[in-house]
Coordinates of C-alpha atoms in Angstrom, one line a residue:
M1 CA 75.8 102.2 172.5
K2 CA 79.4 101.4 171.3
K3 CA 81.4 103.4 168.6
I4 CA 82.8 100.7 166.3
A5 CA 84.9 101.3 163.3
L6 CA 85.0 98.7 160.7
L7 CA 88.8 98.8 158.7
D8 CA 88.4 98.2 155.0
G9 CA 84.8 98.4 155.2
Q10 CA 84.2 98.7 151.6
T11 CA 84.2 95.0 151.5
I12 CA 81.3 92.7 151.0
Q13 CA 81.7 91.3 154.5
A14 CA 81.0 94.6 156.3
L15 CA 77.3 94.6 155.0
S16 CA 76.7 91.7 157.1
I17 CA 78.6 92.7 160.3
A18 CA 77.3 96.6 160.1
K19 CA 74.1 95.2 160.0
S20 CA 74.4 92.7 163.1
L21 CA 76.4 95.7 165.0
K22 CA 73.1 98.3 164.1
K23 CA 70.6 95.7 165.6
L24 CA 72.8 95.2 168.8
G25 CA 72.2 99.3 169.2
H26 CA 75.8 100.5 168.1
Y27 CA 77.2 103.1 166.1
V28 CA 78.9 101.8 163.0
I29 CA 81.9 103.6 161.2
L30 CA 83.2 102.2 157.9
L31 CA 86.6 103.2 157.1
C32 CA 86.8 102.5 153.3
D33 CA 89.3 102.8 150.7
S34 CA 86.8 103.4 147.8
K35 CA 83.1 104.4 147.0
N36 CA 82.9 102.0 144.4
S37 CA 82.2 99.0 146.6
Y38 CA 79.6 96.9 148.3
G39 CA 80.3 98.4 151.9
Y40 CA 80.3 102.0 151.4
Y41 CA 76.6 102.2 150.4
T42 CA 75.1 100.2 153.1
K43 CA 72.3 101.9 154.9
Y44 CA 73.5 100.1 158.2
A45 CA 76.6 102.4 158.4
D46 CA 76.3 105.9 160.5
E47 CA 79.4 107.3 159.1
R48 CA 82.0 106.4 156.3
I49 CA 85.4 107.8 156.0
L50 CA 87.6 107.5 153.2
M51 CA 91.2 106.2 153.9
P52 CA 94.2 105.2 151.7
S53 CA 94.4 101.5 151.3
T54 CA 95.6 99.0 153.9
K55 CA 97.0 96.8 150.6
N56 CA 98.5 99.6 148.4
D57 CA 99.0 102.5 150.8
I58 CA 99.8 101.3 154.4
L59 CA 102.1 104.3 155.4
N60 CA 99.5 106.9 154.4
F61 CA 96.7 104.9 156.1
H62 CA 98.9 104.4 159.1
N63 CA 99.4 108.4 159.7
E64 CA 95.3 109.0 158.8
F65 CA 94.5 106.3 161.2
I66 CA 96.3 107.3 164.3
N67 CA 95.3 110.6 163.9
L68 CA 91.7 109.7 163.5
I69 CA 91.8 107.2 166.7
Q70 CA 93.6 109.9 168.9
K71 CA 90.8 112.2 168.1
E72 CA 87.6 110.4 167.9
K73 CA 86.6 107.9 170.9
I74 CA 86.0 104.8 169.0
D75 CA 85.2 101.9 171.3
V76 CA 86.0 98.9 169.1
L77 CA 88.0 98.0 166.0
I78 CA 87.2 95.2 163.7
P79 CA 89.3 94.4 160.5
M80 CA 87.5 93.3 157.3
N81 CA 90.3 91.9 155.4
D82 CA 94.0 90.3 155.8
Y83 CA 95.8 93.6 155.4
S84 CA 94.1 95.5 158.1
A85 CA 94.0 92.4 160.3
H86 CA 98.0 92.1 160.0
Y87 CA 98.2 95.7 160.5
L88 CA 96.4 95.7 163.9
S89 CA 98.3 92.8 165.0
K90 CA 101.6 94.2 164.2
N91 CA 100.8 97.6 165.6
K92 CA 98.9 96.3 168.6
V93 CA 100.8 97.6 171.6
R94 CA 100.3 101.0 170.3
I95 CA 96.7 100.9 168.9
Q96 CA 95.5 99.8 172.0
K97 CA 96.0 102.7 173.8
Y98 CA 93.2 104.3 172.0
S99 CA 90.7 101.6 171.2
N100 CA 89.9 98.1 171.7
F101 CA 90.1 95.0 169.6
T102 CA 90.5 91.3 169.7
I103 CA 93.5 90.0 167.6
P104 CA 96.3 87.7 168.3
D105 CA 99.7 88.7 169.2
Y106 CA 101.7 89.4 165.8
H107 CA 104.0 86.2 166.6
I108 CA 101.0 84.0 167.1
F109 CA 99.3 86.1 164.4
M110 CA 101.9 85.2 161.8
T111 CA 102.0 81.3 163.0
G112 CA 98.7 81.2 161.6
Y113 CA 98.6 83.7 158.8
D114 CA 102.0 82.7 157.2
K115 CA 101.1 79.6 155.4
N116 CA 104.7 78.2 155.8
Q117 CA 104.6 78.5 159.2
L118 CA 101.4 76.9 159.6
M119 CA 102.1 74.0 157.7
K120 CA 105.2 73.4 160.1
V121 CA 102.7 73.5 162.8
C122 CA 100.7 70.8 161.3
A123 CA 103.5 68.7 160.1
E124 CA 104.9 69.2 163.8
N125 CA 101.2 67.8 165.6
N126 CA 100.0 65.4 162.8
F127 CA 97.3 67.6 161.5
P128 CA 96.1 66.8 157.9
H129 CA 97.9 69.0 155.5
P130 CA 99.6 69.0 151.9
R131 CA 102.9 67.7 151.8
T132 CA 105.0 71.1 152.1
I133 CA 108.6 72.3 151.3
D134 CA 110.2 75.1 152.7
L135 CA 112.3 77.0 150.0
Q136 CA 114.4 78.8 152.3
N137 CA 117.9 77.5 152.6
I138 CA 117.3 74.6 150.3
S139 CA 118.3 74.1 146.6
L140 CA 115.9 73.7 143.9
K141 CA 117.0 70.4 142.9
E142 CA 116.7 69.3 146.8
A143 CA 113.2 70.6 146.5
A144 CA 112.3 69.0 143.5
D145 CA 113.5 65.5 144.6
R146 CA 111.5 66.2 147.6
T147 CA 108.1 66.9 146.3
Y148 CA 105.7 65.5 143.9
F149 CA 104.9 67.3 140.3
P150 CA 102.7 69.2 139.6
A151 CA 103.5 71.4 142.5
L152 CA 102.5 74.8 143.6
I153 CA 104.7 77.7 144.3
K154 CA 102.9 79.5 147.4
P155 CA 103.9 82.8 148.9
N156 CA 104.1 82.6 152.4
E157 CA 102.0 85.6 153.1
T158 CA 99.1 86.0 150.4
T159 CA 95.1 86.2 150.2
G160 CA 92.8 84.9 147.5
A161 CA 95.4 82.6 145.8
R162 CA 97.4 85.7 144.4
G163 CA 100.6 84.5 143.2
F164 CA 100.3 80.9 143.2
A165 CA 101.8 79.0 140.4
I166 CA 101.7 75.7 139.3
V167 CA 105.0 73.9 138.3
N168 CA 105.4 70.4 136.6
S169 CA 109.3 70.1 136.7
E170 CA 112.5 71.5 138.3
A171 CA 112.7 73.5 135.4
E172 CA 109.5 75.3 135.7
L173 CA 110.4 75.7 139.1
A174 CA 113.4 77.4 138.4
A175 CA 111.8 79.5 135.8
K176 CA 109.0 80.7 137.9
L177 CA 110.2 81.0 141.5
P178 CA 112.2 84.0 141.0
R179 CA 109.7 86.1 139.6
T180 CA 107.2 85.0 142.2
I181 CA 109.7 85.9 145.0
E182 CA 110.3 89.3 143.7
K183 CA 106.6 90.0 143.6
Y184 CA 105.2 88.2 146.6
G185 CA 108.3 87.8 148.9
S186 CA 109.3 84.6 150.5
C187 CA 107.5 81.3 149.1
H188 CA 107.2 77.6 149.8
L189 CA 106.8 74.4 147.5
Q190 CA 103.3 72.4 147.8
E191 CA 101.9 69.3 146.5
Y192 CA 99.0 70.0 144.0
I193 CA 95.8 68.6 145.5
P194 CA 93.9 67.7 142.3
S195 CA 90.3 69.0 141.7
G196 CA 87.4 66.4 142.5
G197 CA 87.3 66.9 146.3
K198 CA 85.1 69.0 148.6
Q199 CA 86.1 72.5 149.8
F200 CA 85.1 73.9 153.2
K201 CA 85.5 77.0 155.4
V202 CA 85.4 76.7 159.1
E203 CA 84.6 79.8 161.1
I204 CA 85.7 79.9 164.6
F205 CA 85.5 82.2 167.6
I206 CA 87.9 81.3 170.3
Q207 CA 88.1 83.1 173.7
K208 CA 90.7 82.2 176.5
Q209 CA 91.2 79.1 174.6
N210 CA 87.7 77.8 174.5
L211 CA 85.4 77.4 171.8
I212 CA 82.3 79.9 171.7
N213 CA 80.9 79.5 168.5
A214 CA 81.9 77.7 164.8
T215 CA 80.0 77.0 161.6
V216 CA 81.2 75.2 158.6
I217 CA 80.6 75.9 155.2
H218 CA 80.7 73.5 152.0
K219 CA 82.0 75.7 149.0
I220 CA 80.3 74.1 146.0
R221 CA 80.6 76.5 142.8
F222 CA 83.5 78.9 142.0
Y223 CA 83.9 81.6 139.5
P224 CA 86.1 81.5 137.6
E225 CA 85.9 77.7 138.3
K226 CA 89.6 77.4 138.5
G227 CA 91.2 79.6 140.8
G228 CA 88.2 81.6 141.7
S229 CA 86.1 83.0 144.6
S230 CA 82.9 80.9 145.8
C231 CA 79.8 81.7 144.6
F232 CA 77.4 78.9 146.0
N233 CA 77.6 77.4 149.3
Q234 CA 75.9 75.6 151.9
T235 CA 76.4 75.5 156.0
V236 CA 76.8 71.9 157.0
D237 CA 76.8 69.8 160.3
R238 CA 81.0 68.8 160.5
K239 CA 81.8 68.4 164.0
D240 CA 85.3 66.8 163.0
L241 CA 86.3 69.4 160.9
I242 CA 85.4 72.0 163.9
N243 CA 87.4 69.8 166.3
L244 CA 90.3 69.7 163.9
C245 CA 90.7 73.5 163.5
V246 CA 90.0 74.3 167.3
E247 CA 93.0 72.1 168.1
V248 CA 95.2 73.8 165.5
L249 CA 94.3 77.3 167.1
K250 CA 94.8 75.9 170.7
T251 CA 98.2 74.6 169.7
I252 CA 99.3 78.1 168.3
E253 CA 97.6 79.9 171.2
W254 CA 95.1 81.9 168.7
E255 CA 92.7 84.3 170.3
G256 CA 89.4 85.8 168.6
F257 CA 88.0 84.9 165.4
A258 CA 89.9 82.6 162.4
D259 CA 88.6 81.6 158.9
F260 CA 89.9 78.3 158.0
D261 CA 90.3 77.0 154.4
L262 CA 90.2 73.0 154.1
I263 CA 90.2 70.7 150.8
E264 CA 89.5 67.1 150.4
D265 CA 92.4 65.4 148.6
P266 CA 90.6 62.9 146.3
R267 CA 93.5 60.5 146.2
D268 CA 92.8 59.3 149.8
G269 CA 89.6 61.2 150.9
I270 CA 91.6 63.3 153.8
I271 CA 90.3 66.9 154.3
K272 CA 93.5 68.7 154.6
I273 CA 94.1 72.3 156.2
M274 CA 95.5 74.8 153.7
E275 CA 95.3 78.0 155.4
I276 CA 94.0 80.3 158.4
N277 CA 92.5 83.5 157.3
P278 CA 92.8 86.0 160.1
R279 CA 89.6 88.1 159.3
I280 CA 86.0 88.1 158.6
P281 CA 85.6 86.3 155.1
A282 CA 83.2 87.5 152.2
C283 CA 80.9 84.6 152.8
I284 CA 80.0 85.6 156.6
K285 CA 76.7 86.1 155.9
A286 CA 76.4 82.1 155.6
S287 CA 77.2 82.1 159.5
F288 CA 74.5 85.0 160.3
S289 CA 72.0 82.5 158.4
T290 CA 72.5 79.8 161.0
G291 CA 72.1 81.7 164.0
I292 CA 75.7 82.6 164.8
D293 CA 76.6 86.3 165.3
F294 CA 80.5 86.5 165.2
A295 CA 79.9 90.3 165.2
E296 CA 78.7 89.9 168.9
N297 CA 81.6 87.5 170.0
I298 CA 84.1 90.1 168.7
V299 CA 82.7 93.3 170.5
S300 CA 82.0 91.5 173.7
S301 CA 85.7 90.0 173.7
S302 CA 87.1 93.3 172.5
L303 CA 85.4 95.0 175.6
G304 CA 86.4 92.2 177.9
N305 CA 83.2 90.5 178.4
N306 CA 82.2 87.2 177.4
A307 CA 80.9 86.3 174.1
K308 CA 77.6 84.8 173.7
K309 CA 77.2 81.1 172.8
Y310 CA 74.5 80.4 170.0
T311 CA 72.9 77.4 168.6
Y312 CA 74.0 76.3 165.3
K313 CA 71.3 75.6 162.8
P314 CA 72.9 74.5 159.4
G315 CA 71.3 73.7 156.1
T316 CA 71.2 77.2 154.6
Y317 CA 72.7 78.3 151.0
L318 CA 74.4 81.4 150.3
R319 CA 74.7 82.4 146.6
Y320 CA 76.9 85.6 145.4
L321 CA 74.3 86.2 142.8
G322 CA 76.5 88.1 140.6
L323 CA 79.3 85.6 140.4
D324 CA 77.0 82.7 139.8
L325 CA 75.1 84.2 137.1
L326 CA 78.7 84.5 135.5
W327 CA 79.2 80.9 136.0
F328 CA 76.0 79.9 134.8
L329 CA 76.6 81.9 131.7
Q330 CA 80.5 80.7 131.1
S331 CA 80.3 77.0 132.5
E332 CA 79.7 74.0 130.2
R333 CA 78.3 72.3 133.5
R334 CA 75.3 75.1 133.6
L335 CA 72.6 72.1 133.5
K336 CA 74.6 69.4 134.9
T337 CA 75.6 70.5 138.1
N338 CA 74.7 68.9 141.2
P339 CA 73.1 70.5 143.0
S340 CA 71.0 72.6 140.3
W341 CA 72.0 75.8 139.8
F342 CA 68.2 76.5 140.5
K343 CA 68.4 74.9 143.9
A344 CA 67.0 76.9 147.0
L345 CA 66.5 79.9 144.2
F346 CA 63.6 81.0 145.7
S347 CA 63.9 79.5 149.0
R348 CA 63.7 81.0 152.5
K349 CA 66.9 78.9 153.1
Q350 CA 68.7 81.0 150.6
F351 CA 70.5 83.9 151.3
L352 CA 72.3 86.5 148.8
Q353 CA 76.0 87.3 149.6
D354 CA 76.0 90.1 147.7
G355 CA 73.0 92.3 148.6
S356 CA 69.5 92.2 150.2
F357 CA 66.1 93.8 149.3
D358 CA 66.3 95.9 152.7
D359 CA 69.6 97.3 151.6
I360 CA 69.8 97.6 147.8
K361 CA 72.4 99.8 147.1
P362 CA 75.2 97.8 148.0
F363 CA 74.1 95.3 145.5
L364 CA 74.0 97.8 142.7
F365 CA 77.2 99.7 143.3
G366 CA 79.1 96.6 144.7
T367 CA 77.9 94.5 141.1
I368 CA 79.5 97.6 139.2
G369 CA 82.5 97.4 141.2
G370 CA 82.8 93.8 141.1
F371 CA 82.3 94.0 137.1
L372 CA 85.2 96.4 136.6
K373 CA 87.4 94.1 138.8
Q374 CA 86.8 91.2 136.7
L375 CA 87.8 93.8 133.4
D376 CA 91.0 94.7 135.5
P377 CA 93.8 92.7 133.6
R378 CA 96.0 92.7 136.7
F379 CA 93.2 90.7 138.6
R380 CA 92.7 88.4 135.8
A381 CA 96.2 87.8 135.2
A382 CA 96.5 86.7 139.1
K383 CA 93.4 84.3 138.8
K384 CA 95.3 82.6 135.3
E385 CA 98.2 81.7 137.4
M386 CA 96.1 79.2 138.8
N387 CA 94.8 77.5 135.9

């Protein structure tokens, strides 16, 4: 039995990871920034420790975290969101003196996580991606002349589409860019891919430049419908997308887990790489439903062992019930969507992202937290920027 700590254990993805780790016989510690969350109440955690936020209070988090790992014998660390993954990579040399984890060195990490750097890698290696313009050391007129409108201002480092802003002209670019840079830092300009194409997630674990396991998720519905989180997904067999993403990871010499977002461009039918998320995604339960245990892969690799290969069995569905109910109540397409909203509703192939009957507390408390999040004007404002 190993002692394993999940950083940002308050997240919804911590539910599936903690459950897997307990089944593997490990002692699970959740480091959480809030009780009002999904992860905090899972019965699969042996210990819960409230910590400062890795997003909003990283300095205090760092001080408390260093004290914790110096005192406690924690065998493996696993980050649950971008902020804690970024923190571990940036402080990798120091933290590895006290515990084990699998994450790329910082310069490699940033090549994948920084959206602008990733698009440069795609351009240099002919990986399909949206036309992207680096806004550093370039005039707005030149940037406008080189792009097609509408276009998207995108922060180089962000998560969940935060800071994205649609612009339709050079004048709008000039008006919105300074505000975005002030709030989110350096940005790039990217062609806007119109709606109508499919969206995919590719989850990959790579060890010593060898593919160990991979899954592909087709994101079918979102709430809110524009710029929102996926609320109904299906696992699919797309070896072409897996091969593409593996080539990207090998090119930048990535090690460990990676989560890709890809979008099909309805204008040319090409599925294009949008970003790499360097942590476990909220929809990771979809991968577990296909027989792939990425938690085992991460722990084995972190301890210096060979990660286990599994047989991928796609065709399962993942429903984020709370958000999908909101989608049904608000969408004008509620009875016209394909597949039907009722698809797989009571099927053994359907799994709920936000809870399960054998672990009901996270669903209850997480739903309350999610509802409060939807009411937060700051959260809603960030999502409206995409509409």
